[in-house]
Each structure stands twice: as C-alpha cells, then as structure tokens.
Amino acid sequence: MERALQDIVKVCCYGCGALNAHGLQIKSFWAGDDVVCAWRPQPHHIGHPGILYGGTIASVVDCHCIWTASAYAHRAAGVEMDGALRYPYVTAALTVNYRKPVPIDQAIDLRARVVDFGERKAIVQCKVSSRGVLCAEAELVAVRMPVSQPVAEASA
Amino acid sequence: MERALQDIVKVCCYGCGALNAHGLQIKSFWAGDDVVCAWRPQPHHIGHPGILYGGTIASVVDCHCIWTASAYAHRAAGVEMDGALRYPYVTAALTVNYRKPVPIDQAIDLRARVVDFGERKAIVQCKVSSRGVLCAEAELVAVRMPVSQPVAEASA
C-alpha cells in the first residue's frame, strides 16, 4: 500500500509529524494531480458543541498544503521523497474561508493542489469537505527553505 | 483582578474554552481599545524543532479575534458580559501572514483590534509578537450569530 508522505519523511510537527505523539498526525497521499487527506478529529477538537473547531481546520490545512507543495516540488524535479526532504517549505501566508459548520463526529476530507509554482514560492489551494459537502476553502503561500543538502527535518 | 473574557463566559471550544480540559485555554483581556492575550505554548506545539507551529498560531489568533469581536459588540451596545454572550460571533475568514519564526519556549503576545464594525460583520486585526518582535499579522472576518436570547455557549 502506498505510504503517506508523512510516513516517508517523519517529522516532529504538531500538525503532521509522525514523531509527535501529541499531534494531529495527518496523512497525505497523492491522488492524480491533487494531494488528499482524510483526518478524523477527536471529540475535544470542538469549537461549538458538535462542531469542529476552525483553528484545527486551519491547522490540518496548513500542514496538508505544505506537504502538497513539497511533494509537488519533488515530483517536478523528478526526485523521490526517500526519508529526507530535498525541498522543504514553510508557510508564508494562510487564508481559510469557512463556508459551513463541520460535524465533529466525521472525518474531514482535504484535497489540495499547487496552482502556481515558482523557484522560491508555491501557491496551494485546498478544499475541506465533510461527507461530500464543501465546508471550507483555503489558499496557502508556501516558501521554499534553502537547504545545503537533503535533510530529514526531524533530525534538525 | 480583572477576569479574562473566557472566564466570564465559559465555553467548550478547543482554542478558548475554560471548560475544555484538552484545549489551548487562551485568556483575553481588554487593554484600552485593544484586546490582548499572552499564551504559553506546550513543548509539543512545535512545527520545526524549537519553533512554534503555525497552525497553533492560527488557532489562538482565531479565538482571540472572535472574543475581540464579541467584546467590542458588547461594549458598543453598552452591555456587560455576565456569564452569557449576547453577541456571539463565528469566523467567516481568517488570514495569517507569518513574518518570523516564533520560539516555542516563550509566551506569545496577541494584540487585536476591531477595525471595521457593522450590523452583522466585524473585521479584526491581530498582531502576534514574541519577546517584543512582531512575528505574525492576521485579519479575521467575524460574523454575528443570531440569538433569540442571550446564551452561554457552553450550555448550547
């Protein structure tokens, strides 16, 4: 079975790190030209009763879009992710537009795509759905971090 | 001593609820025309090693700005918050611009202000600093929720 990007390169980030036992541990996968993620909130991730907290939506979107940018950069360069990130990115700006309340007791589905890609910067758009209903849309500006050699973030 | 807004009206939200034992439990206070919050991350709230996770920054900003909008609406109407929210708000859109990495081992300081206020909508801007250095700037569109009578969110 295909491995999640976050299981190929294990980092310590609260949102996406396989090495962060307290974190959200999202798992992102290529799906054609998109990168997708299904993530199940815990009951305490509520905003209002029964409703997933918007800050947590922003969090999973942030990480998922950053992995989308990095995966895209690797694919564009014809380089496999193989335990290290040759093209790591950080978030310069994140915008989330919240359309509908998201039920807390369901997984949410994220679908992201790079819509603009330059030498230093990538723009990633992401849709967040619950049971097929679009609940939020986001755009993230990802900036590539300079690396002298490929590194696993977790070892930094 | 002045009580935090979140201790006047206790809700269950992951970001700001005094009733959410697993949550971030931010505390916001009026400071002149601004609303301020000092919040100390836990070690597991890291993004990269030593650096506070951007998704968590978005989360505390989200809640702090929503409380700023609600507090402003109460003040504008000459109504005290007194255990119930007469003017609850939800987030319609959140943009965070990340300027500098935020050290994980320091409190962050949020300072928010309502910059536009209408019947249904408020625009809130927020600056995030660490040890006096501006690290992020955010803008939130808050939409007032209709309520037939004042309610404590926690009891909803």
Short mmCIF file of C-alpha atoms in Angstrom, two decimals:
data_model
loop_
_atom_site.label_atom_id
_atom_site.label_comp_id
_atom_site.label_asym_id
_atom_site.label_seq_id
_atom_site.Cartn_x
_atom_site.Cartn_y
_atom_site.Cartn_z
CA MET A 1 0.00 0.00 0.00
CA GLU A 2 1.16 3.49 -0.78
CA ARG A 3 2.80 5.20 2.16
CA ALA A 4 1.65 8.60 3.38
CA LEU A 5 4.10 11.41 2.67
CA GLN A 6 4.42 11.88 6.44
CA ASP A 7 5.45 8.24 6.84
CA ILE A 8 8.16 8.61 4.21
CA VAL A 9 9.68 11.64 5.91
CA LYS A 10 8.97 11.58 9.63
CA VAL A 11 9.00 14.96 11.33
CA CYS A 12 8.07 16.28 14.75
CA CYS A 13 5.47 18.89 13.75
CA TYR A 14 2.32 19.08 15.88
CA GLY A 15 0.11 19.04 12.80
CA CYS A 16 1.75 16.41 10.66
CA GLY A 17 4.68 14.80 12.42
CA ALA A 18 4.68 11.03 12.74
CA LEU A 19 7.10 11.64 15.60
CA ASN A 20 4.78 13.93 17.57
CA ALA A 21 2.79 11.68 19.89
CA HIS A 22 0.55 14.59 20.98
CA GLY A 23 -0.04 15.88 17.46
CA LEU A 24 -2.76 15.69 14.85
CA GLN A 25 -0.78 13.21 12.73
CA ILE A 26 -2.39 13.94 9.38
CA LYS A 27 -1.57 11.59 6.49
CA SER A 28 -1.41 12.95 2.93
CA PHE A 29 -1.34 10.99 -0.32
CA TRP A 30 -1.00 11.78 -3.99
CA ALA A 31 -4.27 11.35 -5.94
CA GLY A 32 -3.53 12.25 -9.55
CA ASP A 33 -2.51 15.91 -9.55
CA ASP A 34 -4.09 16.51 -6.15
CA VAL A 35 -2.90 15.57 -2.71
CA VAL A 36 -5.61 14.25 -0.41
CA CYS A 37 -6.00 13.62 3.29
CA ALA A 38 -8.79 12.17 5.40
CA TRP A 39 -8.50 13.17 9.03
CA ARG A 40 -10.66 12.28 11.98
CA PRO A 41 -10.92 14.84 14.78
CA GLN A 42 -11.01 13.90 18.44
CA PRO A 43 -14.06 14.89 20.48
CA HIS A 44 -12.12 17.65 22.24
CA HIS A 45 -11.38 19.40 18.92
CA ILE A 46 -14.74 21.11 19.13
CA GLY A 47 -15.39 24.80 18.59
CA HIS A 48 -19.08 24.98 19.34
CA PRO A 49 -20.84 21.87 20.60
CA GLY A 50 -20.91 19.23 17.86
CA ILE A 51 -18.82 21.37 15.50
CA LEU A 52 -15.14 21.03 14.60
CA TYR A 53 -13.01 23.96 15.75
CA GLY A 54 -11.98 26.30 12.92
CA GLY A 55 -8.46 26.66 14.30
CA THR A 56 -7.98 22.94 13.95
CA ILE A 57 -9.25 23.11 10.38
CA ALA A 58 -6.66 25.83 9.73
CA SER A 59 -4.00 23.59 11.30
CA VAL A 60 -4.63 20.50 9.21
CA VAL A 61 -4.97 22.64 6.09
CA ASP A 62 -1.64 24.33 6.86
CA CYS A 63 0.28 21.09 7.09
CA HIS A 64 -1.52 19.37 4.23
CA CYS A 65 -0.78 22.28 1.88
CA ILE A 66 2.88 22.40 2.91
CA TRP A 67 3.26 18.70 2.14
CA THR A 68 1.47 19.28 -1.14
CA ALA A 69 3.98 21.97 -2.09
CA SER A 70 6.93 19.82 -1.10
CA ALA A 71 5.61 16.74 -2.88
CA TYR A 72 4.97 18.82 -5.99
CA ALA A 73 8.50 20.22 -5.94
CA HIS A 74 9.97 16.73 -5.64
CA ARG A 75 7.81 15.45 -8.48
CA ALA A 76 8.64 18.48 -10.65
CA ALA A 77 12.34 17.82 -10.13
CA GLY A 78 11.95 14.11 -10.77
CA VAL A 79 13.21 13.34 -7.28
CA GLU A 80 11.71 10.74 -4.97
CA MET A 81 10.99 11.53 -1.33
CA ASP A 82 13.06 8.92 0.41
CA GLY A 83 13.34 9.67 4.11
CA ALA A 84 14.57 13.21 3.59
CA LEU A 85 13.09 16.41 2.22
CA ARG A 86 15.14 17.87 -0.58
CA TYR A 87 12.55 20.63 -0.99
CA PRO A 88 11.16 21.71 2.36
CA TYR A 89 8.64 24.56 2.54
CA VAL A 90 7.31 26.86 5.22
CA THR A 91 4.08 28.81 5.34
CA ALA A 92 4.28 32.50 4.49
CA ALA A 93 0.53 33.11 4.44
CA LEU A 94 -2.61 31.13 5.04
CA THR A 95 -6.19 32.14 4.29
CA VAL A 96 -9.15 29.98 5.24
CA ASN A 97 -12.70 30.79 4.19
CA TYR A 98 -15.21 28.95 6.32
CA ARG A 99 -18.39 28.09 4.40
CA LYS A 100 -20.30 25.66 6.61
CA PRO A 101 -20.02 24.15 10.07
CA VAL A 102 -18.11 20.84 10.08
CA PRO A 103 -19.53 17.99 12.18
CA ILE A 104 -17.09 16.86 14.87
CA ASP A 105 -18.05 13.20 14.60
CA GLN A 106 -16.99 12.67 10.99
CA ALA A 107 -13.69 12.55 9.16
CA ILE A 108 -12.91 15.60 7.07
CA ASP A 109 -11.52 15.29 3.56
CA LEU A 110 -8.85 17.65 2.30
CA ARG A 111 -7.99 17.96 -1.37
CA ALA A 112 -5.13 20.29 -2.27
CA ARG A 113 -3.39 21.29 -5.47
CA VAL A 114 -0.49 23.54 -6.43
CA VAL A 115 -1.92 26.27 -8.63
CA ASP A 116 1.23 28.33 -9.09
CA PHE A 117 4.80 27.15 -8.79
CA GLY A 118 7.96 29.22 -8.94
CA GLU A 119 11.59 28.94 -7.96
CA ARG A 120 11.00 30.03 -4.38
CA LYS A 121 7.26 30.06 -3.90
CA ALA A 122 4.25 27.86 -4.47
CA ILE A 123 0.57 28.70 -4.15
CA VAL A 124 -1.57 25.84 -2.90
CA GLN A 125 -5.35 25.73 -2.80
CA CYS A 126 -7.26 23.32 -0.61
CA LYS A 127 -10.88 22.28 -0.25
CA VAL A 128 -12.20 20.85 3.00
CA SER A 129 -15.27 18.65 2.85
CA SER A 130 -17.35 16.66 5.28
CA ARG A 131 -19.44 13.80 3.91
CA GLY A 132 -19.10 15.29 0.43
CA VAL A 133 -20.18 18.79 1.41
CA LEU A 134 -17.69 21.59 0.84
CA CYS A 135 -17.17 23.28 4.22
CA ALA A 136 -14.05 25.41 3.79
CA GLU A 137 -11.67 26.63 1.12
CA ALA A 138 -8.13 27.74 1.73
CA GLU A 139 -5.11 29.19 -0.01
CA LEU A 140 -1.56 28.95 1.25
CA VAL A 141 1.62 30.67 0.14
CA ALA A 142 4.49 28.24 0.65
CA VAL A 143 8.09 29.41 0.55
CA ARG A 144 10.92 27.02 -0.14
CA MET A 145 13.56 26.84 2.55
CA PRO A 146 17.16 26.80 1.40
CA VAL A 147 18.96 23.56 2.21
CA SER A 148 22.60 22.86 1.52
CA GLN A 149 21.86 19.16 1.38
CA PRO A 150 18.77 16.98 1.78
CA VAL A 151 17.83 16.67 5.43
CA ALA A 152 15.23 14.89 7.45
CA GLU A 153 13.50 17.69 9.36
CA ALA A 154 13.24 15.53 12.42
CA SER A 155 16.99 15.42 12.80
CA ALA A 156 17.45 19.17 12.57
CA MET B 1 -8.16 41.41 39.41
CA GLU B 2 -9.86 41.72 36.07
CA ARG B 3 -11.26 38.45 34.80
CA ALA B 4 -10.42 37.11 31.36
CA LEU B 5 -13.30 37.22 28.90
CA GLN B 6 -13.12 33.42 28.74
CA ASP B 7 -13.59 33.22 32.50
CA ILE B 8 -16.67 35.42 32.36
CA VAL B 9 -18.31 33.25 29.70
CA LYS B 10 -17.07 29.69 29.91
CA VAL B 11 -17.31 27.71 26.70
CA CYS B 12 -16.09 24.33 25.49
CA CYS B 13 -14.04 25.46 22.46
CA TYR B 14 -10.66 23.75 21.96
CA GLY B 15 -8.94 27.10 21.47
CA CYS B 16 -10.51 29.22 24.16
CA GLY B 17 -12.89 27.23 26.30
CA ALA B 18 -12.33 27.26 30.04
CA LEU B 19 -14.38 24.04 30.00
CA ASN B 20 -12.13 22.20 27.52
CA ALA B 21 -9.53 20.39 29.61
CA HIS B 22 -7.58 19.36 26.49
CA GLY B 23 -7.68 22.79 24.87
CA LEU B 24 -5.37 25.77 24.50
CA GLN B 25 -7.29 27.80 27.10
CA ILE B 26 -6.30 31.26 25.91
CA LYS B 27 -7.20 34.21 28.14
CA SER B 28 -8.07 37.58 26.59
CA PHE B 29 -8.35 40.95 28.31
CA TRP B 30 -9.33 44.45 27.32
CA ALA B 31 -6.36 46.84 27.14
CA GLY B 32 -7.72 50.25 26.12
CA ASP B 33 -9.22 49.79 22.67
CA ASP B 34 -7.25 46.59 22.07
CA VAL B 35 -7.79 43.11 23.40
CA VAL B 36 -4.61 41.34 24.47
CA CYS B 37 -3.61 37.79 25.29
CA ALA B 38 -0.37 36.21 26.46
CA TRP B 39 -0.27 32.49 25.76
CA ARG B 40 2.40 29.96 26.53
CA PRO B 41 2.72 27.00 24.16
CA GLN B 42 3.46 23.47 25.32
CA PRO B 43 6.63 21.79 24.05
CA HIS B 44 4.61 19.55 21.72
CA HIS B 45 3.17 22.57 19.87
CA ILE B 46 6.26 22.67 17.69
CA GLY B 47 6.34 22.98 13.92
CA HIS B 48 10.03 22.70 13.26
CA PRO B 49 12.36 21.98 16.16
CA GLY B 50 12.37 24.93 18.58
CA ILE B 51 9.69 26.79 16.61
CA LEU B 52 6.01 27.21 17.41
CA TYR B 53 3.68 25.53 14.90
CA GLY B 54 1.95 27.96 12.55
CA GLY B 55 -1.34 26.10 12.80
CA THR B 56 -1.37 26.71 16.52
CA ILE B 57 -0.67 30.39 15.92
CA ALA B 58 -3.68 30.45 13.59
CA SER B 59 -5.75 28.74 16.28
CA VAL B 60 -5.01 31.16 19.11
CA VAL B 61 -5.44 34.10 16.72
CA ASP B 62 -8.79 32.74 15.59
CA CYS B 63 -10.21 32.53 19.09
CA HIS B 64 -8.64 35.74 20.32
CA CYS B 65 -10.10 37.70 17.40
CA ILE B 66 -13.55 36.19 17.88
CA TRP B 67 -13.53 37.21 21.54
CA THR B 68 -12.33 40.66 20.48
CA ALA B 69 -15.30 41.00 18.12
CA SER B 70 -17.75 39.83 20.75
CA ALA B 71 -16.29 42.03 23.47
CA TYR B 72 -16.41 45.00 21.11
CA ALA B 73 -20.05 44.33 20.25
CA HIS B 74 -20.98 44.16 23.93
CA ARG B 75 -19.10 47.38 24.67
CA ALA B 76 -20.64 49.13 21.65
CA ALA B 77 -24.10 48.18 22.88
CA GLY B 78 -23.30 49.20 26.44
CA VAL B 79 -23.93 45.65 27.63
CA GLU B 80 -21.77 43.79 30.15
CA MET B 81 -20.66 40.23 29.50
CA ASP B 82 -22.07 38.47 32.51
CA GLY B 83 -21.89 34.73 32.04
CA ALA B 84 -23.66 34.74 28.71
CA LEU B 85 -22.84 36.01 25.24
CA ARG B 86 -25.45 38.37 23.91
CA TYR B 87 -23.35 38.88 20.79
CA PRO B 88 -21.63 35.67 19.74
CA TYR B 89 -19.53 35.59 16.58
CA VAL B 90 -18.15 32.92 14.29
CA THR B 91 -15.22 33.09 11.90
CA ALA B 92 -16.05 33.56 8.24
CA ALA B 93 -12.46 34.05 7.07
CA LEU B 94 -9.03 34.06 8.63
CA THR B 95 -5.76 35.19 7.05
CA VAL B 96 -2.45 34.86 8.82
CA ASN B 97 0.78 36.29 7.43
CA TYR B 98 3.79 34.69 9.04
CA ARG B 99 6.74 37.08 9.28
CA LYS B 100 9.27 35.38 11.55
CA PRO B 101 9.69 32.06 13.32
CA VAL B 102 8.28 32.07 16.86
CA PRO B 103 10.35 30.45 19.62
CA ILE B 104 8.50 27.56 21.28
CA ASP B 105 9.90 28.29 24.73
CA GLN B 106 8.41 31.77 25.15
CA ALA B 107 4.93 33.14 25.62
CA ILE B 108 3.43 34.81 22.58
CA ASP B 109 1.61 38.11 22.86
CA LEU B 110 -1.51 38.80 20.83
CA ARG B 111 -2.93 42.26 20.39
CA ALA B 112 -6.17 42.56 18.45
CA ARG B 113 -8.48 45.40 17.49
CA VAL B 114 -11.76 45.75 15.65
CA VAL B 115 -11.04 47.89 12.58
CA ASP B 116 -14.47 47.74 10.97
CA PHE B 117 -17.77 47.07 12.67
CA GLY B 118 -21.16 46.60 11.08
CA GLU B 119 -24.53 45.19 11.95
CA ARG B 120 -23.60 41.62 11.03
CA LYS B 121 -19.86 41.65 10.49
CA ALA B 122 -16.70 42.81 12.21
CA ILE B 123 -13.16 42.91 10.85
CA VAL B 124 -10.50 42.22 13.45
CA GLN B 125 -6.76 42.65 13.02
CA CYS B 126 -4.25 40.95 15.28
CA LYS B 127 -0.51 41.18 15.79
CA VAL B 128 1.45 38.27 17.23
CA SER B 129 4.74 39.03 18.95
CA SER B 130 7.39 37.07 20.77
CA ARG B 131 9.63 38.97 23.18
CA GLY B 132 8.59 42.23 21.55
CA VAL B 133 9.32 41.09 18.00
CA LEU B 134 6.42 41.07 15.56
CA CYS B 135 6.17 37.53 14.19
CA ALA B 136 2.77 37.34 12.51
CA GLU B 137 -0.12 39.55 11.47
CA ALA B 138 -3.65 38.38 10.93
CA GLU B 139 -7.06 39.55 9.84
CA LEU B 140 -10.31 37.86 10.66
CA VAL B 141 -13.83 38.37 9.35
CA ALA B 142 -16.24 37.70 12.20
CA VAL B 143 -19.94 37.20 11.57
CA ARG B 144 -22.50 37.72 14.28
CA MET B 145 -24.67 34.73 15.04
CA PRO B 146 -28.35 35.38 15.51
CA VAL B 147 -29.56 34.59 19.01
CA SER B 148 -33.13 34.81 20.19
CA GLN B 149 -31.91 35.34 23.73
CA PRO B 150 -28.53 35.60 25.41
CA VAL B 151 -26.98 32.17 25.82
CA ALA B 152 -23.91 30.71 27.38
CA GLU B 153 -22.30 28.78 24.54
CA ALA B 154 -21.31 26.05 26.92
CA SER B 155 -24.90 25.22 27.65
CA ALA B 156 -25.91 25.01 24.00
#
